[in-house]
Coordinates of N, CA and C and ligand atoms in Angstrom, one line a residue:
X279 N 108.2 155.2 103.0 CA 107.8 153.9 103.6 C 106.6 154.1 104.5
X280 N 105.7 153.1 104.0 CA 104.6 153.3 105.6 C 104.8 152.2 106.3
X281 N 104.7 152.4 107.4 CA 104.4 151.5 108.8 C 103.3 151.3 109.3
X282 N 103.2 149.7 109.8 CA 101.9 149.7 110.3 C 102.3 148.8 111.9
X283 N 101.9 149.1 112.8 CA 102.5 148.7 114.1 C 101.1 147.8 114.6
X284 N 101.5 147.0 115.5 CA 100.3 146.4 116.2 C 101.1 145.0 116.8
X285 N 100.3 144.1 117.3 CA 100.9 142.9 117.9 C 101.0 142.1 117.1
X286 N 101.5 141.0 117.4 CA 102.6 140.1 116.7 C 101.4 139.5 116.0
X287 N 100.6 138.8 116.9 CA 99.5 137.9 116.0 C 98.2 138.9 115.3
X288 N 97.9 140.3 115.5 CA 96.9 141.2 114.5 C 97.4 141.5 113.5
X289 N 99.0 141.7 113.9 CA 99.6 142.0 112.3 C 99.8 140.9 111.7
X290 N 100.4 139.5 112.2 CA 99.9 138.0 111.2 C 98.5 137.8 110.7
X291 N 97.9 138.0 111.1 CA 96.6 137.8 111.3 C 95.7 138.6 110.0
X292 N 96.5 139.6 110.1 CA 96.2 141.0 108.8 C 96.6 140.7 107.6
X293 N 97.8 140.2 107.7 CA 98.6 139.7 106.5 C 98.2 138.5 105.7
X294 N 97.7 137.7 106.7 CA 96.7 136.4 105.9 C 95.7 136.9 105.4
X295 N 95.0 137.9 106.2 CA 93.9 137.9 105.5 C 93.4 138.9 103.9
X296 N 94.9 139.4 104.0 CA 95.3 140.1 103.0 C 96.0 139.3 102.0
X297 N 96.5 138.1 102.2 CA 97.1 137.5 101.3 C 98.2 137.8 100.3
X298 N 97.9 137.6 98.9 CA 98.8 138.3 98.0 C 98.6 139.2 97.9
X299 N 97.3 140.2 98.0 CA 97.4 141.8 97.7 C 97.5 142.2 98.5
X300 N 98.5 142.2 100.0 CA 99.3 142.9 100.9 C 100.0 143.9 100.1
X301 N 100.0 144.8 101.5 CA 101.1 146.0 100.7 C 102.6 145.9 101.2
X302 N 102.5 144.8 102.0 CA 103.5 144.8 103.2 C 104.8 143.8 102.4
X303 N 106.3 144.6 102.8 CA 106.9 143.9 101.9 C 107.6 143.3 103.3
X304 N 108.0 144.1 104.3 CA 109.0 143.3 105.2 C 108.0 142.9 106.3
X305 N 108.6 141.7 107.0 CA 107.0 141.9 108.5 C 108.2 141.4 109.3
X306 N 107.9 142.9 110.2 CA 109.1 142.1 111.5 C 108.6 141.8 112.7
X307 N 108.4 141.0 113.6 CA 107.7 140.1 114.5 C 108.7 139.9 115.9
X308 N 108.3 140.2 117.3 CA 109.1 140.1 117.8 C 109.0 138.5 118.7
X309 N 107.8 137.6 118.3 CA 108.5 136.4 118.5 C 107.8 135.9 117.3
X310 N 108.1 134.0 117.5 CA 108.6 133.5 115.7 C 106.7 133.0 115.7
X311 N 105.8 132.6 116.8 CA 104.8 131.8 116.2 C 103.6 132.6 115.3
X312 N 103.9 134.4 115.5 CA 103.3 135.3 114.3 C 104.2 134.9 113.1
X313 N 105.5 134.2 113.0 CA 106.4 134.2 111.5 C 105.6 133.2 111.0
X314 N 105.6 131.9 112.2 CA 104.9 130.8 111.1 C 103.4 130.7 110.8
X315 N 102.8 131.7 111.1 CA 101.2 131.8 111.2 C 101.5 132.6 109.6
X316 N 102.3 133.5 109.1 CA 102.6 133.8 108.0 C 103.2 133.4 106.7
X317 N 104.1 132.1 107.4 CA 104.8 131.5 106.5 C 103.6 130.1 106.2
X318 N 103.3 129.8 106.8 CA 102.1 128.9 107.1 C 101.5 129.1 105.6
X319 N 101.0 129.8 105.5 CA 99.9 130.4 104.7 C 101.0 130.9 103.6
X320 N 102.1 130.8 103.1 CA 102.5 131.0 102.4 C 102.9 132.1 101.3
X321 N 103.3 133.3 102.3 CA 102.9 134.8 102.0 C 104.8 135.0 102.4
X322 N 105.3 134.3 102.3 CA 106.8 134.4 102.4 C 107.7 134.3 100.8
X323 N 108.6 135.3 100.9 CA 109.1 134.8 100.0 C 111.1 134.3 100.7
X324 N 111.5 133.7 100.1 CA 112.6 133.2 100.6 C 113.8 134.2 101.0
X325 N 114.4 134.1 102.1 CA 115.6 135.0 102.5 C 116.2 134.6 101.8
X326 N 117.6 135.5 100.8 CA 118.3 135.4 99.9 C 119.4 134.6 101.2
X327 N 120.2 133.2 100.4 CA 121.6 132.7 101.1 C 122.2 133.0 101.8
X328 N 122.8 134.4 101.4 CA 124.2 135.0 101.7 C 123.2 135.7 102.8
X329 N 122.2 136.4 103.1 CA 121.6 137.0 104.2 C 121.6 135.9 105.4
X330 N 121.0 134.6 105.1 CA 121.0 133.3 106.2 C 122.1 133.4 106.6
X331 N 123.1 133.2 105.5 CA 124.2 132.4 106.0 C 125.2 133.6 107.2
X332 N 124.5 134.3 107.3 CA 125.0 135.4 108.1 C 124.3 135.3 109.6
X333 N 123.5 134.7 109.7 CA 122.6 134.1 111.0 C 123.3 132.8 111.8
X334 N 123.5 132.5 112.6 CA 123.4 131.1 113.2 C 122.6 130.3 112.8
X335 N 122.2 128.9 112.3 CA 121.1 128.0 112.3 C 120.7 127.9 113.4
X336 N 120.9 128.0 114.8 CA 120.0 127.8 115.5 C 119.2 129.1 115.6
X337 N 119.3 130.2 114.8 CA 118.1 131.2 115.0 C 117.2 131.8 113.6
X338 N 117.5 130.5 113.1 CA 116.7 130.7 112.3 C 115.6 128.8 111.7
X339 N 114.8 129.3 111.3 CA 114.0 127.7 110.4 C 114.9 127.7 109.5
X340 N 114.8 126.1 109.1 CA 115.4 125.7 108.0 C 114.7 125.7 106.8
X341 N 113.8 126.1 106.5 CA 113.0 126.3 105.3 C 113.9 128.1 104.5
X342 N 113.9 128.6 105.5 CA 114.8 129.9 105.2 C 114.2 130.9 104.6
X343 N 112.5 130.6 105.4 CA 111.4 132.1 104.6 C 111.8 133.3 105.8
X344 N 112.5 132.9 107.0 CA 112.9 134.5 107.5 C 113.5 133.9 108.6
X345 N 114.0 134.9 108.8 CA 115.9 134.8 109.9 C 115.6 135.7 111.0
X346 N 115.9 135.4 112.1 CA 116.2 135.6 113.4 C 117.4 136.9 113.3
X347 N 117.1 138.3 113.9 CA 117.7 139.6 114.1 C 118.3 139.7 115.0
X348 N 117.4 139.3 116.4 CA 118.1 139.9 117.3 C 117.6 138.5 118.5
X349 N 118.0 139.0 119.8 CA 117.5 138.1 120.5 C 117.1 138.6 121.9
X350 N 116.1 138.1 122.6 CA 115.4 138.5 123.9 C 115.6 137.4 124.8
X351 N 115.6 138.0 126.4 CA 116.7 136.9 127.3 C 114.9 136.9 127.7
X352 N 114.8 135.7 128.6 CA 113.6 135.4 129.8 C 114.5 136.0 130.8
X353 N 114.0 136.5 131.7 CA 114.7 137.1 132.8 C 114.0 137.2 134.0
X354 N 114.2 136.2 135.6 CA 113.3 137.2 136.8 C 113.7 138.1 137.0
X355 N 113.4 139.1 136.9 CA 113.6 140.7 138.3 C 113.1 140.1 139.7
X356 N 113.6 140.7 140.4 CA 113.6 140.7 141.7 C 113.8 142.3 142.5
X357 N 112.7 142.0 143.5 CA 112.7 143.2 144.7 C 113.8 143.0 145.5
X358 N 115.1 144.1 145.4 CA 116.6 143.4 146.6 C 116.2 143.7 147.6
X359 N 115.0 144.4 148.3 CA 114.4 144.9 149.5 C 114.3 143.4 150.1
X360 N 113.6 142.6 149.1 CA 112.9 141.1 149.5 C 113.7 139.8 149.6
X361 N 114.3 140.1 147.9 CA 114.9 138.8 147.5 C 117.4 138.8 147.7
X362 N 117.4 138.2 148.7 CA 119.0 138.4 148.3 C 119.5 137.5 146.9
X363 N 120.6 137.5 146.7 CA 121.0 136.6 145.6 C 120.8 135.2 145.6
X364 N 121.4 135.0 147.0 CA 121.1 133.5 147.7 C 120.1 132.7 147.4
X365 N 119.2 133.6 147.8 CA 117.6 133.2 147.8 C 116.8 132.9 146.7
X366 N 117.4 133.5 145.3 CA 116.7 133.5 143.9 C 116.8 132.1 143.1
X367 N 115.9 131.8 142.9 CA 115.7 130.2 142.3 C 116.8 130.2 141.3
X368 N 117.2 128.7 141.1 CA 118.0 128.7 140.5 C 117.5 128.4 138.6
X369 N 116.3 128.0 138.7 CA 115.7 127.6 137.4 C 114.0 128.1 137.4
X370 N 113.7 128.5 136.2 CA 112.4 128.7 136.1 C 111.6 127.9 136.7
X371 N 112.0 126.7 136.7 CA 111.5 125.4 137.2 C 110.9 125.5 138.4
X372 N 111.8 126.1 139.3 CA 111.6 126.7 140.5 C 110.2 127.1 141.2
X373 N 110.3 128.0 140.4 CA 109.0 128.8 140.8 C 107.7 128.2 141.0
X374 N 107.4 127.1 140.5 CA 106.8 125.6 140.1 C 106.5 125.3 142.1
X375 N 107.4 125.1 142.6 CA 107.3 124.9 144.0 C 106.4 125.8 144.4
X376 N 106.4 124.3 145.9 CA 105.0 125.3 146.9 C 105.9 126.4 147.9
X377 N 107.1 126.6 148.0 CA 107.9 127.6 148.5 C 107.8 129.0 148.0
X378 N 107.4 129.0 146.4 CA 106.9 130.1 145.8 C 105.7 130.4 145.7
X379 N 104.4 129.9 146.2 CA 103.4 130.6 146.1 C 103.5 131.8 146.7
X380 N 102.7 132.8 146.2 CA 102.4 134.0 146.5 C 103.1 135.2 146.1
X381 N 104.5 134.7 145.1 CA 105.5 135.5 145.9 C 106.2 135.8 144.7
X382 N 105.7 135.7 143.9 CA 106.2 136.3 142.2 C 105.0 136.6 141.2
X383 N 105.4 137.1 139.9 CA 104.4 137.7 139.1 C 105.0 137.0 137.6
X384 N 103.7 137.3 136.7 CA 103.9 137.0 135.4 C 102.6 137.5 134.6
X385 N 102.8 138.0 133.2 CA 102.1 138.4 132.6 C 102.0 137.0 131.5
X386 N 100.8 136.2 132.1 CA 100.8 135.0 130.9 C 99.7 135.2 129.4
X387 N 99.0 136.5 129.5 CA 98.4 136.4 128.1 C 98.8 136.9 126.9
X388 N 100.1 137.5 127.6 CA 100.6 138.1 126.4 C 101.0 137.5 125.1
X389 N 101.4 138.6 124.2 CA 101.8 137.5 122.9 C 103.4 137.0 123.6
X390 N 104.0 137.7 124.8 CA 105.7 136.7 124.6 C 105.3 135.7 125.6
X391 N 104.4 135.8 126.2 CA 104.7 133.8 127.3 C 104.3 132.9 126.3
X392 N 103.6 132.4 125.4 CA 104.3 131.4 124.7 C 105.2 131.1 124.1
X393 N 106.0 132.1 123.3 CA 108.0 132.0 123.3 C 108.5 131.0 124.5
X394 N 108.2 131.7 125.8 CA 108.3 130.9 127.0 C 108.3 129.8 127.3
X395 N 106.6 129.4 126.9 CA 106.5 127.9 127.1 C 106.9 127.0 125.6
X396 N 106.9 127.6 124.6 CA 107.5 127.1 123.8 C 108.9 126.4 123.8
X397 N 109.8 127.4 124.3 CA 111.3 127.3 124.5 C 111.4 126.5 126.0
X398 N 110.4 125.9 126.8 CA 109.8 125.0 127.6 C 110.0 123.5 127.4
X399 N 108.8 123.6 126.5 CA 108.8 122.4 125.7 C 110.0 121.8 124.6
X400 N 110.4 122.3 124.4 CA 111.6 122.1 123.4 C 112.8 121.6 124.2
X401 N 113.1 122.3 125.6 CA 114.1 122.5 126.2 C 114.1 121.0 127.6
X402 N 112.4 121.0 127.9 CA 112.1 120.0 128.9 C 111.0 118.9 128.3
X403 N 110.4 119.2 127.5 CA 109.6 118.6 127.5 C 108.1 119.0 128.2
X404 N 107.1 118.3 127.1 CA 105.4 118.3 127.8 C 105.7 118.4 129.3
X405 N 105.7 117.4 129.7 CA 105.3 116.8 130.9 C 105.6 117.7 131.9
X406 N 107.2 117.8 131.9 CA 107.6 119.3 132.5 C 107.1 120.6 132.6
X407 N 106.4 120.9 131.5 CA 106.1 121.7 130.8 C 104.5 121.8 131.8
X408 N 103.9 120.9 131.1 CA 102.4 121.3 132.2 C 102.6 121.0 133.8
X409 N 103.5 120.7 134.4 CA 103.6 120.9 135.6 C 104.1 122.3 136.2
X410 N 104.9 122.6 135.5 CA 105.4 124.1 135.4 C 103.9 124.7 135.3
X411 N 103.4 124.6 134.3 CA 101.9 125.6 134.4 C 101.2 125.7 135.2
X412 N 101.2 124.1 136.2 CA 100.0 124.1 137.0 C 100.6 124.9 138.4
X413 N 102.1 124.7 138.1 CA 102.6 125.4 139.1 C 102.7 126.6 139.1
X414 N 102.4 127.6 138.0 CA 102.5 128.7 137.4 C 100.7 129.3 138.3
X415 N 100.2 128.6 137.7 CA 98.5 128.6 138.2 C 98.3 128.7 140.2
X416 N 99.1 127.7 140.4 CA 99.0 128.0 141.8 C 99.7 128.8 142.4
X417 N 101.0 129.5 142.0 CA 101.9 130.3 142.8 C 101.5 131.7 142.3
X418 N 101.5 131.8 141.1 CA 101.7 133.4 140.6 C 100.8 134.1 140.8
X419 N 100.9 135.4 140.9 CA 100.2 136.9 140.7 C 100.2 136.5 139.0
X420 N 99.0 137.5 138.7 CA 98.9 137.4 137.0 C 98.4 138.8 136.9
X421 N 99.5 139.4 136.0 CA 99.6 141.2 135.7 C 99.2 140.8 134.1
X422 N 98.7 141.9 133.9 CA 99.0 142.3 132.2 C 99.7 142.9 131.6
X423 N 100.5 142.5 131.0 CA 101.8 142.6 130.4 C 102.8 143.0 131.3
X424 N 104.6 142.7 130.8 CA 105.7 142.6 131.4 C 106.1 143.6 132.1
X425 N 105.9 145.1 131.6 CA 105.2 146.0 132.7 C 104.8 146.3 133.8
X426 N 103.5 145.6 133.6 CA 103.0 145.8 135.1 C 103.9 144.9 135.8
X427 N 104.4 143.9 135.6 CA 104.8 143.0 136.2 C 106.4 143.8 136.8
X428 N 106.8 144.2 136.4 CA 108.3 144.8 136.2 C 108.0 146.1 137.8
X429 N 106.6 146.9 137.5 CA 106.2 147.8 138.4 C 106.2 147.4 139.6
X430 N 105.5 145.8 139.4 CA 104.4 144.8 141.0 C 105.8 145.0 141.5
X431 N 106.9 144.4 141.0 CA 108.0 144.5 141.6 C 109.3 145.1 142.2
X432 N 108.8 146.4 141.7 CA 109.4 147.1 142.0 C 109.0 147.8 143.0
X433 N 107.7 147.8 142.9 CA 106.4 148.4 144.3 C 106.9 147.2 145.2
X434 N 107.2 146.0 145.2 CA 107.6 144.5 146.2 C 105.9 144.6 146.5
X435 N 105.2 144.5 145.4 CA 103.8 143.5 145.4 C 104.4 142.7 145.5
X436 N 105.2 141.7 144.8 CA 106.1 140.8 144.9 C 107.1 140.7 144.7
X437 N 107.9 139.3 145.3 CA 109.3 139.5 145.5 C 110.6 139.4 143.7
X438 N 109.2 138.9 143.2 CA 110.2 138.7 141.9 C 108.9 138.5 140.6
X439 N 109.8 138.4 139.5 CA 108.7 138.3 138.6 C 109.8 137.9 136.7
X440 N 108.7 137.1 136.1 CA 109.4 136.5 135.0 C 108.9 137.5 134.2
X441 N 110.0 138.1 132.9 CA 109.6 139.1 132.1 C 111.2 138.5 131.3
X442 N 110.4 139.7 129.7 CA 111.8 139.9 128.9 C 112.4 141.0 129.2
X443 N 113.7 140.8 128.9 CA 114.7 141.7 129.9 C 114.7 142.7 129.1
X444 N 114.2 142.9 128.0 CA 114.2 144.6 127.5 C 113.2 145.3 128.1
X445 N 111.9 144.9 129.2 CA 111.0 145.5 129.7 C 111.4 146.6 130.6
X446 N 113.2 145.7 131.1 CA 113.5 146.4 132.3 C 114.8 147.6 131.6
X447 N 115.3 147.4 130.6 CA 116.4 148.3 129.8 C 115.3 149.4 129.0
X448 N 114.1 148.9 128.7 CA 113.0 150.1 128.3 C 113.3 151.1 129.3
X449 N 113.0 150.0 130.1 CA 112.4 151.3 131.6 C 114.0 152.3 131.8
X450 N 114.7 151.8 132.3 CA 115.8 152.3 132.8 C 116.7 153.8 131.7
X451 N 115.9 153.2 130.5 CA 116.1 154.9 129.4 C 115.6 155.5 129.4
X452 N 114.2 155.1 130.0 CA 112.9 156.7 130.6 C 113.8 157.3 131.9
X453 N 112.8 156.8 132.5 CA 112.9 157.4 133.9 C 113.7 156.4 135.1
X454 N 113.6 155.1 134.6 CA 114.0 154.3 135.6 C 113.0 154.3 136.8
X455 N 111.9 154.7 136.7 CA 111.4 154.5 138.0 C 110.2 153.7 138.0
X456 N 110.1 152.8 137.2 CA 109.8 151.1 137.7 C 110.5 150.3 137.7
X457 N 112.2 150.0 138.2 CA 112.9 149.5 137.7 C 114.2 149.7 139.0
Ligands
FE2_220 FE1 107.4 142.2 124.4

């Protein structure tokens, strides 16, 4: 078998532009908007039934060109130096406030913060949704990738920070010491 590794939208991105004479039989993507940039374009062929029917419908499309594996939490970390339990917002929403400037982190260019705002929008709505951003814009630190972000806070650059929570179970199988 060969492997070809890269991010979610260069490897969609590859695959369109390769079309049918791809060599690629499976494409596994770790969020869905590289699936539909692939299914899009029609480079899918259909997950057999009995494979779906082994998924939840809510984690998968209903067209049934590919199925949902596994699943990744949004999660803040928090510095306990900084933040007690008490004190940790109760909703993403949160962080949105002028109580939070300064004082958390987020890696927004990655390929996973739109999952984020995706599952945003679905969940609250637009309107919520760009308020949350502008509040995103005013309060946060902005790291590159969920990493740095996971490190800022563990250094208590800041007190807390939005990531996927395998950033922090990565770390904790090394060394544990951003974490
Ligand atoms: Fe990731």
């Amino acid at each position: 078998m060969t492997l070809r590794n890269g991010d979610d939208s260069e490897m969609a991105n590859q695959l369109v532009e390769e079309g049918k004479q791809s060599p690629a039989d499976v494409f596994l993507t770790e969020n869905s908007p590289a699936m539909a940039l692939v299914g899009n374009a029609g480079l899918f062929a259909p997950v057999a039934p009995a494979t779906l029917a082994q998924v939840g419908s809510a984690y998968r499309p209903t067209h049934g060109q590919w199925v949902g594996i596994a699943a990744h939490a949004t999660m803040f970390a928090y510095n306990q130096d900084k933040l007690k339990p008490a004190d940790l917002p109760k909703s993403l929403l949160d962080l949105a406030q002028p109580q939070w400037k300064g004082r958390w982190g987020v890696s927004p260019a990655g390929a996973d913060f739109p999952a984020i705002v995706s599952a945003l929008m679905a969940l609250k709505g637009e309107a919520v949704t760009l308020q949350w951003l502008l509040g995103l814009k005013a309060n946060a630190t902005i790291y590159r990738g969920n990493g740095a972000v996971l490190k800022a806070v563990n250094a208590g650059q800041v007190e807390g920070g939005v990531i996927y929570h395998y950033y922090y179970f990565g770390d904790q199988a090394k060394t544990g010491e951003n974490s």
